[in-house]
Short mmCIF file of C-alpha atoms in Angstrom, two decimals:
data_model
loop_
_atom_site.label_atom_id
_atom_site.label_comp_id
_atom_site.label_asym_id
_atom_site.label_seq_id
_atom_site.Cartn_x
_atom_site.Cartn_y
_atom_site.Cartn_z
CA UNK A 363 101.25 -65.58 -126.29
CA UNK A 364 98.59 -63.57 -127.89
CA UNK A 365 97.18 -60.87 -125.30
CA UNK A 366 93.97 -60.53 -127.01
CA UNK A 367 93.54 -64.43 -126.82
CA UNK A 368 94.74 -64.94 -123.37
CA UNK A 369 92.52 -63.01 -122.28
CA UNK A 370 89.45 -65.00 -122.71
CA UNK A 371 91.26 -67.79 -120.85
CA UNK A 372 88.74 -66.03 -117.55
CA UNK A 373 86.02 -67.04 -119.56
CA UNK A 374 86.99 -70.74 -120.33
CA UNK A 375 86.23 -72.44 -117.11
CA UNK A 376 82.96 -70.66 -116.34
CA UNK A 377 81.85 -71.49 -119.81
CA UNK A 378 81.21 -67.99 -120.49
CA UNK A 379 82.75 -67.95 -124.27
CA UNK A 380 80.62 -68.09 -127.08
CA UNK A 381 81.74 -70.44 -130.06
CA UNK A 382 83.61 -67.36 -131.65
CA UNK A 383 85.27 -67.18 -128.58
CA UNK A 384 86.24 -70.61 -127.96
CA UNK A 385 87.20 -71.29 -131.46
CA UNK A 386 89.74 -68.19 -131.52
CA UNK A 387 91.07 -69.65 -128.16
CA UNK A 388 91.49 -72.98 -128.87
CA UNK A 389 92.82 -72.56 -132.56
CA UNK A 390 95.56 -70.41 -130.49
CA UNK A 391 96.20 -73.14 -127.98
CA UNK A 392 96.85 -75.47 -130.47
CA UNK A 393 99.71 -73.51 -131.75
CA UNK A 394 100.87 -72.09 -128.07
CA UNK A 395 102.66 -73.93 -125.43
CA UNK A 396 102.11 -71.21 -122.97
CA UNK A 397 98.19 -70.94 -123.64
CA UNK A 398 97.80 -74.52 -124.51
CA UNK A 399 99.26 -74.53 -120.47
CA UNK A 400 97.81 -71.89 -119.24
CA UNK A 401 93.76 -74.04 -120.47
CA UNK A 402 95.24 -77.09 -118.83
CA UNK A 403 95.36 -75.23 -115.67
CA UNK A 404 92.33 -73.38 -115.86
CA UNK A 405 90.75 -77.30 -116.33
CA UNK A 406 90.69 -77.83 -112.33
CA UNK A 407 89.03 -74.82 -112.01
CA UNK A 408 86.33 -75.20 -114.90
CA UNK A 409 85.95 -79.22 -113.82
CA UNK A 410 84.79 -77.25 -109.87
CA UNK A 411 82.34 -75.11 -111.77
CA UNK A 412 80.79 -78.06 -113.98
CA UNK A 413 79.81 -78.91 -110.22
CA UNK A 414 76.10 -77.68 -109.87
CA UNK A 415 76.34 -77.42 -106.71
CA UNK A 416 79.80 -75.95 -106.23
CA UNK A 417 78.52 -73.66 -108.38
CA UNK A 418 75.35 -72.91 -106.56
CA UNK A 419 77.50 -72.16 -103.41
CA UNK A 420 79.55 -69.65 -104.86
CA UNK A 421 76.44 -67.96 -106.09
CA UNK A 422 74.63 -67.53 -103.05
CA UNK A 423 78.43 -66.02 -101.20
CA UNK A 424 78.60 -63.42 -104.20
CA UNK A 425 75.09 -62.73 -104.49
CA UNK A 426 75.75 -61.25 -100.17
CA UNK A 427 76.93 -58.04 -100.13
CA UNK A 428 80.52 -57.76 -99.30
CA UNK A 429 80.38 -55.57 -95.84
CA UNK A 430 82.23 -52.40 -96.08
CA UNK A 431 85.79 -52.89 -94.38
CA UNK A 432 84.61 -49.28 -92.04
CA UNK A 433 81.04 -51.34 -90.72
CA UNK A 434 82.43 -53.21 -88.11
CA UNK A 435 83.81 -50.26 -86.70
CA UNK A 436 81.26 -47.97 -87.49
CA UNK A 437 78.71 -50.91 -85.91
CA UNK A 438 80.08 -51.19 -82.56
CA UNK A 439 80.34 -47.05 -82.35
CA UNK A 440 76.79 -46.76 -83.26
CA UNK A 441 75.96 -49.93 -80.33
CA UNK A 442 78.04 -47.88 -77.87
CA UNK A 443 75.94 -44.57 -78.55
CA UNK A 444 73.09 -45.96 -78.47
CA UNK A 445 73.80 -48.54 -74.96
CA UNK A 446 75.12 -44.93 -73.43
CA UNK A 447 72.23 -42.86 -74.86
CA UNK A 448 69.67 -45.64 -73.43
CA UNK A 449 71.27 -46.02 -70.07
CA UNK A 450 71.46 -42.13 -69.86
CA UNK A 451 67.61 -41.61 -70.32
CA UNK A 452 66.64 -44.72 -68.02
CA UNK A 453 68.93 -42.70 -65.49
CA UNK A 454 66.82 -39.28 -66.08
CA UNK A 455 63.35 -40.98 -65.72
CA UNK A 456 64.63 -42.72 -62.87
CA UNK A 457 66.45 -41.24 -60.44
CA UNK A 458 68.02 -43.57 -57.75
CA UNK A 459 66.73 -43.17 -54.32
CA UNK A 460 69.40 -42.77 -51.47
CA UNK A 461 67.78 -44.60 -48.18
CA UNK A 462 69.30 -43.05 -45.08
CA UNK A 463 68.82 -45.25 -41.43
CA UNK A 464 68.13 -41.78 -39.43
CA UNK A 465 66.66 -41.84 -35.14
CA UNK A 466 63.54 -39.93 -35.51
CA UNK A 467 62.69 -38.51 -31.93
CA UNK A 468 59.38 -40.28 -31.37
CA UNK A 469 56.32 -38.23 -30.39
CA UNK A 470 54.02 -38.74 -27.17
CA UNK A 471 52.28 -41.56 -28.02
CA UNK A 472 48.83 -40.03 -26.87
CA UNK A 473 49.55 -37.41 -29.32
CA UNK A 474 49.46 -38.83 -32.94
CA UNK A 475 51.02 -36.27 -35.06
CA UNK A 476 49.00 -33.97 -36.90
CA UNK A 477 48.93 -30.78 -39.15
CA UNK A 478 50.35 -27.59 -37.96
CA UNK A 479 46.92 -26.37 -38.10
CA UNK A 480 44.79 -28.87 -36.89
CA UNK A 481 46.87 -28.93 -33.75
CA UNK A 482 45.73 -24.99 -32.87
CA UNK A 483 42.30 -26.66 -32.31
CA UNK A 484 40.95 -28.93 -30.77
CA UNK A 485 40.25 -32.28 -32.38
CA UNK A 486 36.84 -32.99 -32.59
CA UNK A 487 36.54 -36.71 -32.34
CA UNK A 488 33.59 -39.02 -34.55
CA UNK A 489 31.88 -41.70 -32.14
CA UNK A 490 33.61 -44.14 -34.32
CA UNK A 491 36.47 -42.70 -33.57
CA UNK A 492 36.60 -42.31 -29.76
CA UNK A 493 35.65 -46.38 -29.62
CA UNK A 494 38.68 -46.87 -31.73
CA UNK A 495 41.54 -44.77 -30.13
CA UNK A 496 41.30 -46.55 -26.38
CA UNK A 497 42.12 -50.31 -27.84
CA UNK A 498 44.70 -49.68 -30.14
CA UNK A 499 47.66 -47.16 -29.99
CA UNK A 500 47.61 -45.01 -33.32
CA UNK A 501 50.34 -45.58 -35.94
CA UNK A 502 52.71 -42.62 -35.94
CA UNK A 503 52.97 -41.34 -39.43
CA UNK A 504 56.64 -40.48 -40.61
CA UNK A 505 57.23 -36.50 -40.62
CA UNK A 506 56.85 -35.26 -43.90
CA UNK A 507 60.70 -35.33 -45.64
CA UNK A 508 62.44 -34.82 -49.35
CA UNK A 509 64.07 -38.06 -48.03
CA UNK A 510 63.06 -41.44 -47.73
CA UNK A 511 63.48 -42.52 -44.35
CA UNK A 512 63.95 -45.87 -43.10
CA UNK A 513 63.15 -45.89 -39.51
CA UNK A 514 64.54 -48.90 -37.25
CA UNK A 515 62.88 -47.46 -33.75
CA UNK A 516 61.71 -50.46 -31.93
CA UNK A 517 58.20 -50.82 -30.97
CA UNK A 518 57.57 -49.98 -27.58
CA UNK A 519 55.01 -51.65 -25.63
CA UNK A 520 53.38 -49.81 -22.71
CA UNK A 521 53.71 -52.44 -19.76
CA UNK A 522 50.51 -53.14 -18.19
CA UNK A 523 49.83 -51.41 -14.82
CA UNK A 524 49.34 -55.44 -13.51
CA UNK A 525 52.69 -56.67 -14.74
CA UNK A 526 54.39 -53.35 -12.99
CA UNK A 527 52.52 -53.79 -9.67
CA UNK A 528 53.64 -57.68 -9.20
CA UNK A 529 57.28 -56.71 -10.51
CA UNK A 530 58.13 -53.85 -7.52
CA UNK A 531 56.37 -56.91 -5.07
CA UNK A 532 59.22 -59.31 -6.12
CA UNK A 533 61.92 -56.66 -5.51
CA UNK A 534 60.53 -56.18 -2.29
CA UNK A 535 60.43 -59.97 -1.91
CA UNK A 536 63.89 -60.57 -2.75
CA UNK A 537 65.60 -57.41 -1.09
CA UNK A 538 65.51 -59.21 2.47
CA UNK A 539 66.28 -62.20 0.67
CA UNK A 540 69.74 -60.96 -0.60
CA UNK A 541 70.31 -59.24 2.77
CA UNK A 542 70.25 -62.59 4.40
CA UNK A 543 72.58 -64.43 2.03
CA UNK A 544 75.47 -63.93 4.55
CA UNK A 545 73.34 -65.52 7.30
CA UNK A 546 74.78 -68.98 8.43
CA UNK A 547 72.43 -71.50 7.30
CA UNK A 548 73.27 -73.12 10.75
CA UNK A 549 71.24 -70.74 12.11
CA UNK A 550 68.25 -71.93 10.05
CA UNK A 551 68.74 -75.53 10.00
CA UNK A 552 69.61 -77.70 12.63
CA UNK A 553 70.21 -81.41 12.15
CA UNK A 554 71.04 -84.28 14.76
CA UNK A 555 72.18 -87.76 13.94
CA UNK A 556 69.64 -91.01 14.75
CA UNK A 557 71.61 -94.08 14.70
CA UNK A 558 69.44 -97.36 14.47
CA UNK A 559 70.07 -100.89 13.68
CA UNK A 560 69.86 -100.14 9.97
CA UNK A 561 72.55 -97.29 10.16
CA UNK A 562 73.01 -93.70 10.46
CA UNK A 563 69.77 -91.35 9.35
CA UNK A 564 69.87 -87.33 9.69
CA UNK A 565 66.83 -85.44 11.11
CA UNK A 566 66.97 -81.78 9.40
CA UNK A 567 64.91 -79.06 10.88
CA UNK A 568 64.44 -75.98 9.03
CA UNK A 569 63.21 -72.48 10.58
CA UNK A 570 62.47 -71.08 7.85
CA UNK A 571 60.23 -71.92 4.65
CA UNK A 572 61.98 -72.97 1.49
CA UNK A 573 63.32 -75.91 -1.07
CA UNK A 574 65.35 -78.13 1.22
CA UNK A 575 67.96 -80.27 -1.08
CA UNK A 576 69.67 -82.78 0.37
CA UNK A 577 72.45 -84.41 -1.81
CA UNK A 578 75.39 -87.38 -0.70
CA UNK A 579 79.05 -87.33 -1.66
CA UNK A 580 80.55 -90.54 -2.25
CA UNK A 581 84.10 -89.87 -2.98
CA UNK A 582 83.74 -87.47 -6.27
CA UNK A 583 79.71 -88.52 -6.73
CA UNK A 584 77.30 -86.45 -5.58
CA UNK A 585 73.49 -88.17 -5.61
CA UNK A 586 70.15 -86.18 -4.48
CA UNK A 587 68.71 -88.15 -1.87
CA UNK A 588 65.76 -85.61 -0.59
CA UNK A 589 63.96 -82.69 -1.86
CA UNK A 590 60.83 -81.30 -0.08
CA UNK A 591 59.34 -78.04 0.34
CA UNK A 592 59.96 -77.13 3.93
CA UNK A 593 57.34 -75.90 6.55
CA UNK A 594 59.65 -74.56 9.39
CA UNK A 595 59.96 -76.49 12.69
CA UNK A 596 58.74 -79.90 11.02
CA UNK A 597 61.49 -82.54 11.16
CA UNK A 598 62.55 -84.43 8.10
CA UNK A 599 64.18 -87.38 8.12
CA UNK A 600 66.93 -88.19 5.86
CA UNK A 601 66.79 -90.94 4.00
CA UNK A 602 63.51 -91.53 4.44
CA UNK A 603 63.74 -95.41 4.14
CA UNK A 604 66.74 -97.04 4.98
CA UNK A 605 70.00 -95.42 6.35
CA UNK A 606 72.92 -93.82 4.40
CA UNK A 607 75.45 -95.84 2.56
CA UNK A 608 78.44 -96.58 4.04
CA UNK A 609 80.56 -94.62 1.93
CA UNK A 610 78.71 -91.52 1.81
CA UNK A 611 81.51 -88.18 3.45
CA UNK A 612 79.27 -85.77 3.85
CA UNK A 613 75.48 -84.65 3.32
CA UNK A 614 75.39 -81.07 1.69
CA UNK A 615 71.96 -79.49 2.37
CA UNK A 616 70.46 -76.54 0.48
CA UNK A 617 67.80 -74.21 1.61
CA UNK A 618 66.81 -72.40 -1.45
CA UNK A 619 65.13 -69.37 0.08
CA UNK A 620 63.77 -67.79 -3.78
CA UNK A 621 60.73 -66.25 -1.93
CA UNK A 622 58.50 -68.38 -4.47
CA UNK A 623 58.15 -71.80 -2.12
CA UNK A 624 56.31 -69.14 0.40
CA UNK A 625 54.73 -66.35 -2.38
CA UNK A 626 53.72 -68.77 -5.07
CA UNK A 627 51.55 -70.31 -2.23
CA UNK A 628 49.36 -66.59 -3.62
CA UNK A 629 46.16 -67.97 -5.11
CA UNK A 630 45.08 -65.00 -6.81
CA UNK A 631 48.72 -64.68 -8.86
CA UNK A 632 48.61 -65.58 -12.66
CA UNK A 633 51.03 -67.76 -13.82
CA UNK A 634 53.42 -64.40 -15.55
CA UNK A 635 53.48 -63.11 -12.23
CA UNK A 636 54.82 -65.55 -10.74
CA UNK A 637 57.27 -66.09 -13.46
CA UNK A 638 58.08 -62.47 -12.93
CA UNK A 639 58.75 -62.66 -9.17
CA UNK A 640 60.77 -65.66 -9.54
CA UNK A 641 63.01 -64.18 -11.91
CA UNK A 642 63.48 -61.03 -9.93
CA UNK A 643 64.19 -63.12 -6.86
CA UNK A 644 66.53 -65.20 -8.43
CA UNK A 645 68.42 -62.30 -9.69
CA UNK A 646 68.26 -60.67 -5.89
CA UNK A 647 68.97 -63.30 -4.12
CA UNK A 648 71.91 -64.95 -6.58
CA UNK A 649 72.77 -68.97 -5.35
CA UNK A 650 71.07 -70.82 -2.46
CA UNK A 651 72.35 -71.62 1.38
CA UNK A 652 74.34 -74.41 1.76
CA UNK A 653 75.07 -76.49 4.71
CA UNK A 654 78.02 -79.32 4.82
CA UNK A 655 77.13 -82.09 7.00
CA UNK A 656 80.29 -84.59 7.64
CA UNK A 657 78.87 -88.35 8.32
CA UNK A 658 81.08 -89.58 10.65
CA UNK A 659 83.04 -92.50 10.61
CA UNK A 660 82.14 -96.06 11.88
CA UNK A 661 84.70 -97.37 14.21
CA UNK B 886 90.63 -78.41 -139.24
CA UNK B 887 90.64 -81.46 -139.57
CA UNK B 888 90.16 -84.46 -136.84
CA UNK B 889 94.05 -85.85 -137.51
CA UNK B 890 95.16 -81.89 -137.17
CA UNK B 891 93.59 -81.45 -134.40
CA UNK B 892 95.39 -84.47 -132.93
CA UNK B 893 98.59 -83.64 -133.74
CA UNK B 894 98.54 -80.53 -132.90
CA UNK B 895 96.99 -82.00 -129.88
CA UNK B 896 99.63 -84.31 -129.23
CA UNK B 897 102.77 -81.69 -129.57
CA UNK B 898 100.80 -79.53 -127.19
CA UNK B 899 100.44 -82.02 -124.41
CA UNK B 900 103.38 -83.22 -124.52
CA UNK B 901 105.09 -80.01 -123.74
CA UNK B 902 102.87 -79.45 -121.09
CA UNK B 903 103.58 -82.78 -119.53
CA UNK B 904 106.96 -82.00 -120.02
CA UNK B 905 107.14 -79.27 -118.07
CA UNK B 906 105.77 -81.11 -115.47
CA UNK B 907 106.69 -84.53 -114.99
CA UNK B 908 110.06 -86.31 -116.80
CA UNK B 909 109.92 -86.82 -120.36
CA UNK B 910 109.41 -90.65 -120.50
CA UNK B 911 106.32 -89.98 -118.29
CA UNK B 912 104.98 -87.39 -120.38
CA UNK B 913 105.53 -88.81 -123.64
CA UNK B 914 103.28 -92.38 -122.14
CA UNK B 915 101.10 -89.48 -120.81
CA UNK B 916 100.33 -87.83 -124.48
CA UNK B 917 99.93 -91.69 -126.01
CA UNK B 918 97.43 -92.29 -123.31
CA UNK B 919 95.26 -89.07 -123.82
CA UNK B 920 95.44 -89.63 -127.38
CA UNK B 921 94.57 -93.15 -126.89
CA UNK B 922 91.32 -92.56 -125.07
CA UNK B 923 90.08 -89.98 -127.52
CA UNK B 924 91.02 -92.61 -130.19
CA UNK B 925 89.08 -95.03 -128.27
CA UNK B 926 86.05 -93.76 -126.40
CA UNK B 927 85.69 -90.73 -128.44
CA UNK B 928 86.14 -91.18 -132.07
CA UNK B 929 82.83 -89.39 -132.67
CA UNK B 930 84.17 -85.98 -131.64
CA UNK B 931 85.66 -84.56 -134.71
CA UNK B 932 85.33 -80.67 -133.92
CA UNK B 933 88.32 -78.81 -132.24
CA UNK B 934 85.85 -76.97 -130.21
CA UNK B 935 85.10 -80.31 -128.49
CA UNK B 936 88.39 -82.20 -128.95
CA UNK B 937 90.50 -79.77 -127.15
CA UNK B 938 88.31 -78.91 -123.44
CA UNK B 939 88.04 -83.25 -123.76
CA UNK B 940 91.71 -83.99 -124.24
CA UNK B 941 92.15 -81.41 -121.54
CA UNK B 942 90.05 -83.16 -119.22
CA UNK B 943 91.64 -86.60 -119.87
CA UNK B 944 94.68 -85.09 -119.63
CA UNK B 945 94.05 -83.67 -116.00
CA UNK B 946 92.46 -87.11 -115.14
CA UNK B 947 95.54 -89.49 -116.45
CA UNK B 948 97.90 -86.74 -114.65
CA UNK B 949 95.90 -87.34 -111.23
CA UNK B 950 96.03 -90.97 -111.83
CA UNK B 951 99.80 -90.55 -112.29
CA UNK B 952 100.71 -88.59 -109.47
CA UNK B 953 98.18 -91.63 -107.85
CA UNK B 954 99.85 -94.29 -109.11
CA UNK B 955 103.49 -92.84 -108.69
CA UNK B 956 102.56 -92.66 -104.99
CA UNK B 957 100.83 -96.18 -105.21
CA UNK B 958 103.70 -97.66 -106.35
CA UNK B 959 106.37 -95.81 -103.46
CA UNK B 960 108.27 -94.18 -105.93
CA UNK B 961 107.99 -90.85 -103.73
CA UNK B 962 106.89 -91.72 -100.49
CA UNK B 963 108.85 -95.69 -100.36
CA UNK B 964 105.34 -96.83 -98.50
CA UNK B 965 104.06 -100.58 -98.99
CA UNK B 966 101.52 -101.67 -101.55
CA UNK B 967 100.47 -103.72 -99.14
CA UNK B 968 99.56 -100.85 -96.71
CA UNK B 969 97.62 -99.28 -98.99
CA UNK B 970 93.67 -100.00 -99.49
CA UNK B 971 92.39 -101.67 -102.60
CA UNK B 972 90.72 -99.75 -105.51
CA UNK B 973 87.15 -98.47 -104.45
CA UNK B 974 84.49 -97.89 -107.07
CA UNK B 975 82.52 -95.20 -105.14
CA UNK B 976 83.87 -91.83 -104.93
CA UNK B 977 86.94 -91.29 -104.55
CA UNK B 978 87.70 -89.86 -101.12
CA UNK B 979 90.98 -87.97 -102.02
CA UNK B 980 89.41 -86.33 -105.02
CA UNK B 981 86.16 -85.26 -102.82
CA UNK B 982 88.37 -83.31 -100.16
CA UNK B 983 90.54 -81.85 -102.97
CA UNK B 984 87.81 -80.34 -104.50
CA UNK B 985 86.32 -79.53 -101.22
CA UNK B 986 89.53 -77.69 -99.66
CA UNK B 987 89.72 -75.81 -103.65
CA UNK B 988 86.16 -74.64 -103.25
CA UNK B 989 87.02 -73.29 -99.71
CA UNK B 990 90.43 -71.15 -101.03
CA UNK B 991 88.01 -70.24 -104.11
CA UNK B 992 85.45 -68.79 -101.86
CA UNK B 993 87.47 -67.30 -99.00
CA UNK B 994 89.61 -65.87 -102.40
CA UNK B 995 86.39 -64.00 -103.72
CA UNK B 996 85.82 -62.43 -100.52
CA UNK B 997 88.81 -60.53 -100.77
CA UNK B 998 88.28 -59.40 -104.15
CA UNK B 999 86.79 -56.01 -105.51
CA UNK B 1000 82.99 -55.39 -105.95
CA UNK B 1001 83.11 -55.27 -110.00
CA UNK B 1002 85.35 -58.67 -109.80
CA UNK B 1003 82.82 -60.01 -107.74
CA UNK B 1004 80.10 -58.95 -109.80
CA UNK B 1005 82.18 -59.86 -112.79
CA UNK B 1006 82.22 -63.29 -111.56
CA UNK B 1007 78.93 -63.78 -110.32
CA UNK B 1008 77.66 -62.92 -114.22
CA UNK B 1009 80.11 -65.37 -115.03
CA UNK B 1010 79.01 -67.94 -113.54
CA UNK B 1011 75.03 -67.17 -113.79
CA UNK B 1012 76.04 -68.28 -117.50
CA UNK B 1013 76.30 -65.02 -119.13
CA UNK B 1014 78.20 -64.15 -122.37
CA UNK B 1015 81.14 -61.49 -122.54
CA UNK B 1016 78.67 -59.67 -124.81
CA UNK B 1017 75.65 -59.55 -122.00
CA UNK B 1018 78.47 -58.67 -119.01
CA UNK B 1019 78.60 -55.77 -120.83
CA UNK B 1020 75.17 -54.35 -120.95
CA UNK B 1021 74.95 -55.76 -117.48
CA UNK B 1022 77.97 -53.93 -116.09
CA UNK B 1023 77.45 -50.94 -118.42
CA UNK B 1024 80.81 -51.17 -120.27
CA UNK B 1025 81.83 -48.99 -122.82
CA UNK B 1026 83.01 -51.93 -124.92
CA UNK B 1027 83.20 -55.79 -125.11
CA UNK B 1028 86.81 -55.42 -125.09
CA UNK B 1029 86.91 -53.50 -121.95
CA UNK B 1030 84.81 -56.47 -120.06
CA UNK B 1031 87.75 -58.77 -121.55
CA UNK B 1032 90.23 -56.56 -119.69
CA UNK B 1033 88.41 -56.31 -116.07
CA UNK B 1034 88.18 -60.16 -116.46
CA UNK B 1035 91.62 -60.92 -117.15
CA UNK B 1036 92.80 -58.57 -114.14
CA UNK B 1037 90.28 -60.18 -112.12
CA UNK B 1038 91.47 -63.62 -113.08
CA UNK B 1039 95.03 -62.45 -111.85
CA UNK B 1040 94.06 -61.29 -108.78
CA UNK B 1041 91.96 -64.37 -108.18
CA UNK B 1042 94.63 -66.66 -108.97
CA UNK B 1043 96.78 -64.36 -107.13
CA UNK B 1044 94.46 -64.60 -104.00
CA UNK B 1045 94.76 -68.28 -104.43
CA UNK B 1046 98.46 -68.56 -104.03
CA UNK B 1047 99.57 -68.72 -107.92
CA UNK B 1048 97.47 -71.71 -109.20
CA UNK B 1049 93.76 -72.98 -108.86
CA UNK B 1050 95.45 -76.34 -107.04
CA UNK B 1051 97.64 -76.63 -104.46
#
């Protein structure tokens, strides 16, 4: 095969030969197995590119520049510098705050804090000023610190002078109260049978003020059957209709001595108060009296 | 040269090629048939310039149709006429994704190609002459734009496994 012929065969299937050209080539295939082979495979080739739009596709991937086989590299190198470099100057212009939970001793709350300076003299106080500080307690500024400090100090409320008053009256209330828990409750109430036509009845006499309870055990049942506030000496009858069932063991009877059936009877106490003295004489004086009254058995 | 040179020059040509591809009884039907069809459809063409890319064409065409037929028929594959779908006069599907998976190998083939071959084949294919490659490209000579192209066709083909189709 001719080397200067064959090598216009590149130029057969894009159609790139002039007539010259083609005419040289093809007079030489004619006479040249290897050429006249070498066109019929370059035919697939130039049958694509008589496809417009095959063509027009290869066009538009050569007419891209090829990328350099070192971009990709270089690319991610310059992404990293510049992530890094970006990160680096956010971190200068903003520096990260460390918060630190720290007690701060708290200062007399009279005394809000001032400057070293102002505290040689005396504070001279506007009129607006002296109106304001009585009602409300002044906010205690942080002391002045590099760091940021995040205080967790509780607020503490000054307890009013009425609250502390009725608070040492229920101790006092509930100190005897406590003392007495030992006490029989025999000694305070006294109870006698009264046996009728209708069946057995208690009569319960308390000496003492207080809630008087009266429940009935059936077997494992226990059932209130009375509850009254008692005035001491006054009898109470229990049941107060009818007579006692049949199958009821025993009466147990409670004198709940909390101090608040005899102080709560205080006109002039507000309803905290008394929530306050109940609670304190609850806590002093811990559960109630109890009495166990066996019902005897009919014959 | 003369139309009746052409063709038998034609014919001796083709039927060598066939030859080396296909056996010798199928190749020399091939070469009548080729011949045939220019005989036929094309006795206006008289010029070698046109007979030659033609019988080339019809020749690639009554190969296909061959290779078709031979397959059609079992001869490689032993599968059932009767399987097979009848003859469709739209596009042919087979010959669609055969160009399609070429023009894929083509273009992935380019990308691994130098810049001038690029380049080389990009003027190429815009339509331009051997003649204005080289004032494009800034050659020294006409014959030194026939030498890039032929290396650039071998690596192309090279790129592309050894032949344009698989």
């Amino acid at each position: 095969m001719n080397d200067d012929v064959r090598r216009l065969l590149g130029g057969y299937a894009t159609g790139t030969l002039t007539q010259a050209e083609q005419k040289e080539l093809y007079e030489a295939a004619l006479r040249d197995d290897l050429l006249f082979a070498a066109l019929a495979d370059e035919q697939a080739l130039r049958d694509l590119l008589a496809d417009p739009a095959s063509r027009q596709r290869l066009l538009v991937k050569l007419n891209r520049k090829k990328q350099p086989t070192w971009s990709v590299p270089v690319a991610i190198a310059a992404m990293l510098v510049i992530t890094v470099g970006a990160g680096m100057l956010w971190l200068r212009l903003n520096p990260p705050t460390q918060e630190v939970a720290m007690s701060v001793p708290r200062p007399a709350v009279s005394e809000p804090a001032r400057p070293e300076a102002e505290r040689q003299q005396p504070r001279q106080f506007k009129p607006e000023e002296r109106k304001a500080v009585p009602s409300a307690p002044p906010r205690i500024p942080p002391p002045p610190s590099a760091i940021q400090v995040s205080s967790q100090a509780p607020k503490i409320a000054a307890p009013p002078a009425a609250a502390l008053e009725i608070k040492q009256e229920a101790k006092q209330l509930a100190a005897p109260v406590a003392a007495e828990k030992t006490a029989d409750l025999a000694a305070k109430v006294h109870y006698r049978f009264i046996e009728s036509s209708e069946g057995l009845r208690v009569a319960l006499t308390s000496t003492e003020n207080g809630q008087l309870v009266v429940n009935s055990r059936a077997g494992r049942q226990t059932k209130l059957i009375f509850s009254t506030a008692a005035v001491p000496q006054t009898e109470y009858v229990v049941p107060s209709e009818g007579a006692l069932p049949d199958n009821v063991s025993e009466l147990i009877v409670t004198l709940d001595k909390t101090v608040f059936a005899s102080r709560f009877a205080k006109p002039q106490a507000p309803a905290a108060a008394r929530s306050a003295i109940r609670a304190e004489a609850d806590q002093a004086a811990g559960s109630p009296y109890v009495l166990h009254i066996p019902i005897p058995k009919k014959d | 040269m003369q139309r009746d040179e052409v063709l038998r020059l034609l014919r001796e040509r083709i039927l060598a090629f066939a030859t080396s591809r296909m056996q010798r009884e199928s190749a020399e039907d091939l070469a009548q048939e080729v011949l045939m069809v220019l005989h036929d459809k094309y006795p206006h063409v008289k010029q070698m310039e046109e007979l030659l890319p033609l019988s080339l064409q019809i020749l690639r065409f009554k190969m296909v149709a061959q290779r078709r037929k031979a397959l059609r028929r079992g001869e490689m594959t032993q599968a059932s006429i009767d399987d097979l779908p009848l003859h469709d006069d739209a596009a042919d599907p087979e010959a669609y994704v055969a160009r399609r998976e070429m023009l894929e190998r083509l273009s992935a083939a380019l990308d691994r190609l130098g810049e001038r071959c690029r380049e080389l084949f990009r003027l190429k294919l815009l339509g331009k002459t051997f003649a204005e490659i080289q004032s494009e490209m800034k050659a020294a000579s006409i014959n030194t734009v026939y030498t890039w192209d032929a290396r650039c066709r071998k690596n192309l083909l090279d790129e592309m496994g050894g032949a344009w189709e698989r």
